[in-house]
Amino acid sequence: MTSQVSSPAEQADGAVLGEQRGAAGTKDVRRLDRVIIRFAGDSGDGMQLTGDRFTSETASFGNDLSTLPNFPAEIRAPAGTLPGVSSFQLHFADHDILTPGDAPNVLVAMNPAALRANIGDLPRGAEIIVNTDEFSKRAMRKVGYDASPLEDGSLDGYQLHPVPLTTLTVEALKAFDLSRKEAERSKNMFALGLLSWMYHRPTEGTEKFLRAKFAKKPDIAAANIAAFRAGWNFGETTEDFAVSYEVAPASQAFPVGTYRNISGNLALAYGLVAASRQADLPLFLGSYPITPASDILHELSKHKNFGVRTFQAEDEIAGIGAALGAAFGGSLAVTTTSGPGVALKSETIGLAVSLELPLLIVDIQRGGPSTGLPTKTEQADLLQAMYGRNGEAPVPVVAPRTPADCFDAALDAARIALTYRTPVFLLSDGYLANGSEPWRIPELEELPDLTVRFASGPNHTLADGTEVFWPYKRDARTLARPWAVPGTAGLEHRIGGIEKQDGTGNISYDPANHDFMVRTRQAKIDGIEVPDIEVDDPDGARTLVLGWGSTYGPVTAAVRRLRAEGEAIAQAHLRHLNPFPKNLGTVLGRYDKVVIPEMNLGQLATLVRAKYLVDAHSYNQVNGMPFKAEQLATALKEAIDG
């Protein structure tokens, strides 16, 4: 979905803007500036699909938005249990927002487990829509309810809407030749229709989506559309929902352009395709499926028309081995994985360092160690990316900050890999990969020129005047070696993991040569050109909050809250983690206190302390979920006052 919006204007978070009284016989319509909705149910209830559809319609309407899908690792988790709850949270607004929101204003709970798992996140006064059909004694006992929470007064502090979603859905689909079980599967569409009515969401896109999704099963498509419309009509006619809400488009939030909703993994895939076209190189992906990186493989496999070749290997080692071979052959080579896969790929990453070939290692970080929390988020692979190889094997590290920024980060990582002939780590995470936000589709002329010049002939003259090709003769500015495509006459050269002789690339065991090559490879990485870090400090603060990766949204939201309360605090955010921006040390030295929030136990803080001898203070969280803005605002306020 795309929409046109106008020039930007930053606005603070707000609440209800106003209320419009309906004409006689119609319901009231209240205007809000933002809403946070969470859909929750069993992993088989279609909550992710429901959230995706509501998000797509919200994007087409023109709101700014941010999402947080949250689901179990099991393909089909135990029904009706707390570990089996799947949820999708969406924050949308008429102004610029940065996070999926701290606490939902509305919870749609499809069963007792969904209610129990999420009620603790709701503020008093929030609306709760529950599917009463699922609140049987057995289902409630399964999650620890001795009495029905719908009747014991425990929900009196909320606006409770008991709705028999299953019964209403089955009743709405009586005209269709479906079993009761088949009809019940459409209850998520009934709920989507009800919420679409409540918040005046467009409906045409969802109906078109359902017709396309079930094109080979037109009866199922028609049934889902009927359930969706029945939910809308229920909201329109029932007395239980006396008010609907309007959230105007974010017409002042963005620069002029054409926008679409995009997830981090999709943006990253598009960025890789764009990089290959800007470099005029075929794109090769060697990958083994792993959560939460698999969507990149799925997406890139659709784009053979852009010269993309995807190879689903038998394991992680084969995936990166094929990618490195493709790099040797002249492709823009990529391998995608998560933390456990990086561990398996480490030897081949070291080989890529030694061969000095461009290779992108995309690590969509997740909770660890080992298998850990496959569907949850974490930032705990930074030190692994920096040092997780034998020997001195330095690799540049780039980290996107938002789902849409994954597109630009992919282009930036490709620029570094191609210019400096080096493997590059691109560190995204599960929060960015699965979350989504509006993305302005760039114009072609805005994309960087990544054109590569391959070696085409001799580049060195021997003492006797003979012209030869030296595969390790370096560019004076970048220290990059030439990239010679196999099959080019006269450019044959040896590759392998044993140390190379400077210049010739011949096998060398000479101690002095090894020392020189190690230091040269390090100097190449240290000399990579990256932009200076920018500091947002309008008030001359004494405290700086330094972030990296996906902490950008929560940190920025927290900083806005503190400034709205009159506090002075500075903010800076790192995209380049190796090498650091050249002005970072100077920036850090300007502040009395530096606070580094991370979804790990202090990995960036460790690097900053070691390199700059700055007493950086860590604020850490490793619960598999992103930071909440209020939580960070409280911690930063304590740092300012401490």
XYZ file of C-alpha atoms in Angstrom:
642
model
C 0.000 0.000 0.000
C 1.281 3.498 -0.796
C 0.113 6.944 0.171
C 1.118 10.555 -0.434
C 1.974 12.793 2.529
C 3.404 16.268 2.890
C 6.294 17.986 4.671
C 7.559 16.944 8.128
C 6.755 18.361 11.546
C 7.731 16.711 14.798
C 4.980 16.432 17.412
C 4.977 15.087 20.951
C 2.809 12.193 22.076
C -0.743 13.177 22.905
C -4.142 11.817 23.925
C -7.749 12.474 22.961
C -8.063 15.515 20.713
C -11.811 15.894 20.631
C -15.207 14.340 20.239
C -17.813 14.595 17.525
C -21.426 13.908 18.352
C -23.238 11.855 15.760
C -26.523 12.886 14.292
C -29.725 11.493 15.734
C -29.678 7.712 15.572
C -25.929 7.469 14.918
C -23.047 6.731 17.262
C -20.565 9.180 18.657
C -17.197 9.539 16.955
C -14.200 10.553 19.057
C -11.012 11.921 17.569
C -7.724 10.583 18.907
C -4.156 11.498 18.004
C -2.817 7.949 18.580
C -3.928 4.432 19.517
C -2.121 1.249 20.592
C -3.958 -1.991 19.778
C -2.861 -5.523 20.644
C -4.424 -8.619 19.054
C -3.774 -11.760 21.112
C -4.805 -15.405 20.843
C -3.513 -18.895 20.170
C -0.775 -19.226 17.583
C -3.416 -20.853 15.360
C -5.911 -17.990 15.695
C -4.358 -15.888 12.925
C -3.304 -12.960 15.103
C -0.269 -12.150 12.959
C -2.405 -12.100 9.808
C -5.032 -9.977 11.557
C -2.394 -7.515 12.711
C -0.760 -7.422 9.291
C -4.056 -6.601 7.607
C -4.964 -3.881 10.112
C -1.458 -2.464 9.654
C -1.701 -2.459 5.864
C -5.008 -0.601 5.926
C -3.615 1.855 8.466
C -0.614 2.497 6.228
C -2.851 3.070 3.207
C -4.888 5.525 5.283
C -1.736 7.577 5.872
C -1.064 7.171 9.604
C 2.422 6.854 10.984
C 2.782 3.460 12.604
C 5.066 1.004 14.350
C 4.406 -2.682 15.024
C 5.576 -5.432 17.368
C 4.706 -9.029 16.395
C 5.282 -11.467 19.264
C 4.784 -15.198 18.761
C 5.962 -18.571 20.093
C 8.893 -20.453 18.624
C 6.833 -23.602 18.073
C 5.051 -23.969 14.744
C 1.893 -24.936 16.625
C 2.303 -24.186 20.315
C -0.018 -25.904 22.830
C -3.509 -24.464 22.370
C -4.964 -22.498 25.251
C -1.676 -22.237 27.189
C 0.320 -19.174 28.174
C 3.396 -20.262 26.146
C 1.128 -20.670 23.121
C -0.104 -17.062 23.065
C 0.653 -15.096 19.901
C 0.173 -11.333 19.797
C 0.528 -8.409 17.428
C 0.777 -4.829 18.705
C 0.248 -1.790 16.499
C 0.782 1.846 17.426
C -0.627 4.320 14.901
C -0.960 8.077 15.053
C -1.594 11.346 13.256
C 1.992 12.430 14.023
C 5.530 11.090 14.005
C 5.947 8.088 16.346
C 8.934 5.902 17.109
C 7.852 2.738 18.939
C 5.034 0.158 19.011
C 3.963 1.760 22.278
C 4.471 0.877 25.916
C 0.933 -0.167 26.888
C -2.072 -1.069 24.701
C -5.190 1.099 24.767
C -7.123 -1.841 23.347
C -6.637 -5.580 23.846
C -8.446 -8.126 21.694
C -8.208 -11.413 23.642
C -9.368 -14.504 21.776
C -9.184 -16.837 24.806
C -8.385 -16.895 28.568
C -4.666 -17.496 27.936
C -4.461 -14.359 25.777
C -6.171 -12.326 28.492
C -3.998 -13.692 31.281
C -0.742 -13.247 29.339
C -1.461 -9.624 28.424
C -3.623 -8.071 31.149
C -0.565 -6.974 33.116
C 0.483 -4.645 30.282
C -2.824 -2.739 30.169
C -3.322 0.606 31.923
C -6.509 1.104 33.917
C -9.322 2.251 31.689
C -8.118 0.379 28.617
C -10.649 -1.383 26.438
C -10.741 -5.191 26.416
C -12.617 -7.137 23.768
C -12.879 -10.805 24.728
C -14.195 -13.805 22.857
C -16.566 -15.139 25.521
C -17.094 -18.421 23.636
C -13.620 -19.571 24.676
C -14.062 -18.921 28.421
C -15.022 -22.441 29.414
C -14.122 -23.742 32.890
C -11.530 -26.087 31.408
C -9.885 -23.333 29.339
C -9.770 -20.972 32.322
C -8.338 -23.605 34.673
C -5.598 -24.326 32.127
C -4.159 -20.840 32.719
C -4.871 -20.568 36.447
C -8.272 -18.852 36.613
C -10.322 -20.327 39.491
C -13.279 -18.128 38.588
C -14.218 -16.311 35.415
C -12.405 -12.967 35.200
C -15.353 -11.748 33.152
C -17.619 -12.105 36.191
C -15.518 -11.828 39.366
C -14.946 -8.068 39.228
C -11.205 -8.298 38.501
C -11.722 -6.392 35.239
C -13.857 -3.595 36.710
C -11.070 -1.086 36.104
C -11.257 -1.656 32.356
C -13.836 -1.081 29.639
C -14.855 -4.690 29.045
C -16.638 -5.738 25.850
C -17.731 -9.400 26.032
C -18.346 -10.595 22.469
C -19.172 -14.192 21.433
C -16.869 -13.958 18.431
C -16.976 -17.647 17.536
C -20.773 -17.896 17.726
C -21.295 -14.709 15.724
C -18.832 -15.868 13.067
C -20.467 -19.280 12.680
C -23.896 -17.610 12.486
C -22.658 -15.188 9.811
C -21.371 -18.078 7.681
C -24.473 -20.300 7.831
C -25.109 -19.767 4.140
C -21.746 -21.315 3.267
C -21.106 -25.025 2.909
C -18.585 -25.119 5.737
C -18.205 -27.310 8.803
C -18.368 -25.551 12.157
C -14.600 -25.971 12.560
C -13.967 -24.410 9.162
C -16.314 -21.522 9.934
C -14.661 -20.894 13.300
C -11.340 -20.263 11.565
C -12.738 -16.987 10.245
C -13.313 -15.487 13.699
C -10.111 -13.466 13.338
C -11.653 -11.787 10.279
C -14.778 -10.998 12.314
C -12.552 -9.384 14.944
C -10.665 -7.503 12.225
C -13.940 -6.193 10.822
C -15.057 -5.016 14.259
C -11.779 -3.181 14.918
C -11.838 -1.732 11.401
C -15.250 -0.244 12.195
C -14.102 1.056 15.575
C -11.182 2.952 14.034
C -12.595 3.823 10.616
C -10.041 1.759 8.726
C -10.388 1.203 4.966
C -11.796 -2.187 3.973
C -11.183 -2.503 0.240
C -7.573 -3.607 0.620
C -8.420 -6.442 3.018
C -11.174 -7.780 0.782
C -8.844 -7.645 -2.218
C -6.169 -9.434 -0.182
C -8.560 -12.216 0.824
C -9.681 -12.770 -2.767
C -6.057 -13.062 -3.866
C -4.972 -15.246 -0.927
C -7.776 -17.741 -1.514
C -7.962 -17.380 -5.290
C -7.967 -21.168 -5.705
C -10.655 -21.531 -3.030
C -13.266 -18.887 -3.873
C -15.751 -20.253 -1.308
C -13.206 -19.780 1.485
C -12.426 -16.287 0.214
C -16.109 -15.405 0.191
C -16.588 -16.803 3.702
C -13.709 -14.769 5.113
C -15.000 -11.613 3.441
C -18.460 -12.330 4.853
C -17.005 -12.740 8.354
C -15.042 -9.514 7.938
C -18.161 -7.616 6.879
C -20.185 -9.206 9.687
C -17.678 -7.885 12.215
C -17.968 -4.402 10.735
C -21.768 -4.559 10.812
C -21.758 -5.861 14.382
C -19.834 -2.792 15.499
C -22.241 -0.569 13.627
C -25.375 -2.095 15.148
C -24.567 -3.394 18.632
C -25.279 -1.217 21.651
C -22.119 -2.413 23.417
C -19.928 -0.221 21.198
C -21.421 3.236 21.555
C -18.373 5.090 20.253
C -16.040 4.760 17.287
C -12.733 6.555 16.886
C -10.923 8.550 14.240
C -7.144 8.935 13.970
C -6.364 11.389 11.186
C -3.598 10.742 8.637
C -0.124 11.879 9.658
C -0.188 14.580 7.012
C 2.597 16.642 8.628
C 4.873 13.801 9.770
C 6.915 12.988 6.676
C 8.690 14.569 3.708
C 6.749 14.569 0.456
C 6.937 11.249 -1.348
C 5.345 7.908 -2.056
C 5.176 5.682 1.003
C 4.454 2.040 1.728
C 4.398 -0.054 4.875
C 7.514 -2.217 5.142
C 9.062 -4.671 7.588
C 12.763 -4.730 8.399
C 13.458 -7.999 6.599
C 11.602 -6.851 3.492
C 13.430 -3.509 3.502
C 16.740 -5.335 3.885
C 15.941 -7.635 0.957
C 15.018 -4.651 -1.204
C 18.216 -2.897 -0.133
C 20.304 -5.870 -1.243
C 18.575 -5.935 -4.642
C 19.084 -2.171 -5.018
C 22.763 -2.537 -4.099
C 23.292 -5.219 -6.735
C 21.665 -3.060 -9.406
C 23.684 0.016 -8.380
C 26.858 -2.079 -8.511
C 25.788 -3.747 -11.770
C 26.563 -7.124 -10.225
C 24.462 -10.261 -9.917
C 23.207 -10.844 -6.366
C 23.873 -14.264 -4.847
C 22.397 -15.405 -1.546
C 23.749 -18.568 0.069
C 21.582 -19.306 3.077
C 20.194 -21.897 5.452
C 16.715 -21.171 6.878
C 16.832 -19.834 10.427
C 14.463 -17.691 12.484
C 14.196 -14.699 12.204
C 16.243 -14.370 8.985
C 14.357 -16.771 6.705
C 12.030 -14.107 5.276
C 14.992 -12.552 3.434
C 15.619 -15.841 1.624
C 11.907 -16.141 0.831
C 11.742 -12.605 -0.556
C 14.934 -12.673 -2.611
C 13.881 -15.947 -4.231
C 11.074 -13.975 -5.925
C 13.409 -11.613 -7.774
C 15.217 -13.657 -10.399
C 14.230 -10.969 -12.908
C 16.721 -8.654 -11.175
C 19.595 -11.093 -11.515
C 19.130 -12.545 -8.027
C 20.170 -16.147 -7.392
C 19.227 -17.813 -4.130
C 20.708 -21.063 -2.870
C 19.112 -22.844 0.091
C 22.029 -24.873 1.383
C 22.032 -28.029 3.490
C 23.593 -26.204 6.431
C 25.041 -22.868 7.539
C 28.603 -23.748 6.524
C 27.568 -24.695 2.995
C 25.525 -21.505 2.717
C 28.417 -19.168 3.427
C 30.851 -21.350 1.466
C 28.704 -20.977 -1.632
C 28.384 -17.228 -1.011
C 32.157 -16.815 -0.706
C 32.590 -18.780 -3.938
C 30.115 -16.429 -5.610
C 32.124 -13.447 -4.325
C 35.261 -14.935 -5.878
C 33.287 -15.296 -9.100
C 32.308 -11.626 -9.226
C 28.887 -11.489 -7.561
C 27.582 -9.306 -4.763
C 27.489 -12.182 -2.295
C 25.313 -12.419 0.812
C 24.661 -14.966 3.516
C 21.814 -14.537 6.016
C 21.557 -16.078 9.455
C 21.114 -15.493 13.177
C 23.512 -15.877 16.104
C 23.761 -19.694 16.138
C 24.461 -19.649 12.400
C 27.194 -17.039 12.792
C 28.979 -19.452 15.133
C 28.985 -22.092 12.400
C 30.061 -19.622 9.723
C 32.983 -18.198 11.693
C 35.764 -20.171 9.971
C 34.564 -19.167 6.511
C 34.253 -15.531 7.625
C 37.913 -15.751 8.608
C 38.679 -17.177 5.169
C 36.868 -14.214 3.579
C 39.021 -11.876 5.681
C 42.140 -13.637 4.412
C 40.989 -13.720 0.790
C 39.869 -10.072 1.078
C 36.687 -10.535 -0.919
C 33.408 -8.603 -0.531
C 30.811 -10.623 1.396
C 27.773 -9.483 3.404
C 26.979 -11.474 6.545
C 23.449 -10.525 7.604
C 22.852 -11.451 11.249
C 19.246 -11.026 12.394
C 19.960 -11.252 16.107
C 17.720 -13.194 18.473
C 17.771 -14.272 22.103
C 20.576 -16.669 23.049
C 22.794 -18.429 23.907
C 22.473 -21.585 21.804
C 18.925 -21.935 20.423
C 17.793 -19.500 23.112
C 14.635 -17.569 22.245
C 14.282 -18.007 18.474
C 11.322 -15.645 18.019
C 12.376 -12.978 20.506
C 14.791 -10.092 20.077
C 18.233 -9.295 21.498
C 21.379 -7.303 20.641
C 23.853 -9.805 22.053
C 25.882 -10.683 18.928
C 27.958 -7.493 18.800
C 31.065 -8.948 20.412
C 30.632 -12.116 18.339
C 30.626 -9.996 15.176
C 33.652 -8.077 16.390
C 35.802 -10.938 17.667
C 34.132 -14.296 17.033
C 36.883 -15.736 14.814
C 40.303 -17.253 15.318
C 43.294 -15.017 14.795
C 43.202 -11.303 14.037
C 40.270 -11.153 11.628
C 38.755 -7.641 11.706
C 35.371 -7.149 10.037
C 33.329 -3.927 9.637
C 30.001 -3.878 11.503
C 26.923 -1.904 10.416
C 23.603 -1.768 12.304
C 20.250 -0.357 11.085
C 18.113 1.552 13.567
C 14.529 1.106 12.299
C 12.712 -1.329 9.981
C 12.801 1.128 7.080
C 16.463 1.973 7.780
C 17.349 -1.646 6.971
C 17.156 -0.624 3.292
C 19.776 2.111 3.664
C 21.955 -0.003 5.963
C 22.072 -2.764 3.325
C 23.278 -0.255 0.730
C 25.864 1.098 3.165
C 27.153 -2.386 4.026
C 27.432 -3.200 0.316
C 29.348 0.050 -0.286
C 31.912 -0.876 2.338
C 32.253 -4.494 1.189
C 32.724 -3.569 -2.471
C 34.982 -0.569 -1.907
C 37.299 -2.157 0.644
C 37.108 -5.826 -0.470
C 36.096 -7.159 2.902
C 33.346 -9.177 4.534
C 30.894 -6.910 6.383
C 28.522 -7.724 9.234
C 25.024 -6.264 9.015
C 23.480 -6.553 12.492
C 19.701 -6.329 12.490
C 17.510 -8.078 15.081
C 14.127 -9.728 15.511
C 12.425 -6.495 16.585
C 13.456 -4.715 13.386
C 13.050 -7.790 11.162
C 9.411 -8.437 12.044
C 8.343 -4.907 12.932
C 7.129 -2.467 10.319
C 6.734 1.243 9.660
C 6.084 3.602 6.715
C 8.956 3.812 4.233
C 9.425 6.491 1.606
C 10.289 4.768 -1.659
C 13.484 6.485 -2.854
C 13.989 7.901 -6.308
C 16.592 6.110 -8.413
C 18.877 9.133 -8.509
C 19.014 9.143 -4.696
C 20.724 5.757 -4.578
C 24.538 5.631 -4.337
C 26.736 4.641 -7.262
C 28.314 1.323 -6.260
C 29.927 0.556 -9.607
C 32.866 -1.843 -9.329
C 35.947 -1.943 -11.550
C 37.331 -5.452 -11.890
C 41.002 -6.055 -12.575
C 41.536 -6.398 -16.306
C 45.281 -6.796 -16.815
C 48.751 -6.670 -15.258
C 49.223 -4.225 -12.382
C 52.885 -4.667 -11.444
C 56.241 -4.487 -13.240
C 59.058 -6.747 -12.074
C 62.680 -5.646 -11.888
C 63.349 -7.216 -15.277
C 60.507 -5.242 -16.865
C 58.028 -8.124 -16.996
C 54.414 -7.030 -16.438
C 52.530 -9.338 -14.059
C 49.351 -9.431 -12.010
C 49.761 -9.196 -8.257
C 46.465 -10.134 -6.522
C 47.490 -8.439 -3.264
C 48.810 -5.163 -4.634
C 46.686 -2.572 -2.860
C 44.902 0.642 -3.668
C 46.820 3.425 -1.945
C 43.688 5.044 -0.461
C 41.508 2.088 0.535
C 44.165 -0.652 0.901
C 41.762 -2.865 -1.079
C 43.275 -5.539 -3.282
C 42.164 -5.925 -6.919
C 39.103 -8.058 -7.661
C 39.959 -10.413 -10.511
C 37.133 -12.469 -11.974
C 38.134 -16.105 -12.633
C 38.687 -16.796 -16.302
C 40.260 -13.429 -17.059
C 43.368 -14.245 -19.089
C 46.623 -13.544 -17.306
C 45.027 -12.881 -13.914
C 45.205 -16.408 -12.547
C 46.087 -16.460 -8.845
C 46.028 -18.753 -5.855
C 43.449 -18.496 -3.071
C 43.187 -20.395 0.199
C 43.340 -20.045 3.950
C 47.129 -20.114 4.415
C 48.755 -16.718 4.856
C 49.515 -14.837 1.638
C 52.681 -13.049 0.695
C 52.194 -9.317 0.366
C 51.676 -8.411 -3.265
C 52.144 -11.772 -4.967
C 49.606 -13.707 -2.922
C 51.910 -16.716 -2.783
C 51.867 -18.933 0.307
C 54.107 -17.450 2.983
C 55.216 -18.638 6.408
C 57.551 -15.690 6.903
C 56.988 -14.153 10.384
C 57.609 -10.599 9.248
C 55.218 -10.975 6.322
C 52.482 -12.381 8.590
C 52.894 -9.460 10.983
C 52.689 -7.033 8.048
C 49.574 -8.675 6.559
C 47.767 -8.764 9.915
C 48.487 -5.094 10.523
C 47.561 -4.152 6.957
C 44.190 -5.898 7.141
C 43.507 -4.074 10.413
C 44.588 -0.752 8.924
C 42.212 -1.304 6.001
C 39.251 -1.677 8.373
C 40.381 1.228 10.567
C 40.593 3.438 7.483
C 37.057 2.812 6.224
C 35.308 6.122 5.618
C 32.147 6.431 7.714
C 30.202 9.614 8.511
C 30.817 11.461 11.760
C 28.292 10.716 14.480
C 25.640 13.418 14.820
C 24.585 14.646 18.248
C 21.102 15.924 19.064
C 21.712 18.359 21.927
C 19.565 21.512 21.728
C 20.010 22.510 25.387
C 23.699 22.002 26.156
C 23.143 18.892 28.254
C 25.652 17.276 30.591
C 24.340 13.735 29.998
C 24.547 11.877 26.668
C 22.569 8.742 25.818
C 24.390 6.683 23.190
C 22.521 3.931 21.357
C 22.974 1.505 18.495
C 20.690 -0.628 16.366
C 17.039 -1.044 17.276
C 17.226 0.901 20.542
C 16.842 4.056 18.433
C 13.040 4.235 18.654
C 12.643 3.680 22.413
C 15.644 5.893 23.238
C 14.399 8.753 21.059
C 10.881 8.471 22.488
C 12.325 8.554 26.024
C 14.460 11.603 25.190
C 11.398 13.408 23.822
C 9.497 12.706 27.045
C 12.299 14.045 29.207
C 12.700 17.200 27.139
C 8.948 17.785 27.296
C 9.370 17.729 31.093
C 12.122 20.335 30.916
C 15.138 18.032 31.238
C 18.321 18.612 29.225
C 19.675 15.435 27.647
C 21.737 14.787 24.524
C 21.335 11.850 22.157
C 23.604 10.151 19.612
C 23.118 6.903 17.734
C 25.692 4.652 16.089
C 25.239 2.945 12.742
C 28.927 2.074 12.333
C 30.286 -0.060 15.162
C 33.543 -1.035 13.473
C 35.182 1.238 12.757
C 33.612 3.823 15.050
C 33.090 7.318 13.605
C 36.302 9.306 13.892
C 34.702 12.027 16.025
C 33.154 9.656 18.570
C 35.915 10.101 21.150
C 35.607 13.890 20.965
C 31.831 13.695 21.343
C 32.015 11.402 24.370
C 34.553 13.683 26.019
C 32.121 16.620 25.990
C 29.737 15.043 28.506
C 29.931 14.375 32.222
C 27.861 11.209 31.885
C 27.362 8.739 29.056
C 24.523 6.194 29.290
C 24.364 3.261 26.854
C 21.069 1.295 26.777
C 21.438 -2.146 25.178
C 19.485 -5.382 24.874
C 22.492 -7.289 26.200
C 24.691 -7.078 29.285
C 26.777 -4.147 28.081
C 28.640 -5.106 24.909
C 28.863 -1.654 23.283
C 29.656 -0.168 26.682
C 32.581 -2.606 26.960
C 33.940 -1.489 23.579
C 33.497 2.206 24.375
C 35.187 1.902 27.763
C 38.113 0.001 26.267
C 38.709 2.312 23.312
C 37.965 5.733 24.792
C 38.541 5.172 28.539
C 35.116 6.689 29.183
C 33.183 5.573 32.266
C 30.088 4.746 30.250
C 27.098 3.569 32.281
C 25.175 0.566 30.974
C 21.422 0.161 31.143
C 20.622 -3.365 30.077
C 17.674 -5.635 29.314
C 17.698 -9.211 28.037
C 14.080 -10.382 28.339
C 13.514 -10.923 24.628
C 11.462 -7.733 24.243
C 12.403 -4.211 23.144
C 12.761 -1.399 25.667
C 9.707 0.619 26.656
C 10.009 4.384 26.341
C 8.738 5.082 29.878
C 11.198 2.559 31.306
C 14.114 4.282 29.549
C 12.872 7.751 30.479
C 12.904 6.768 34.153
C 16.432 5.319 33.894
C 17.757 8.364 32.041
C 16.153 10.745 34.538
C 17.964 8.895 37.331
C 21.227 9.263 35.402
C 20.673 13.001 34.980
C 19.893 13.475 38.672
C 22.505 11.031 39.986
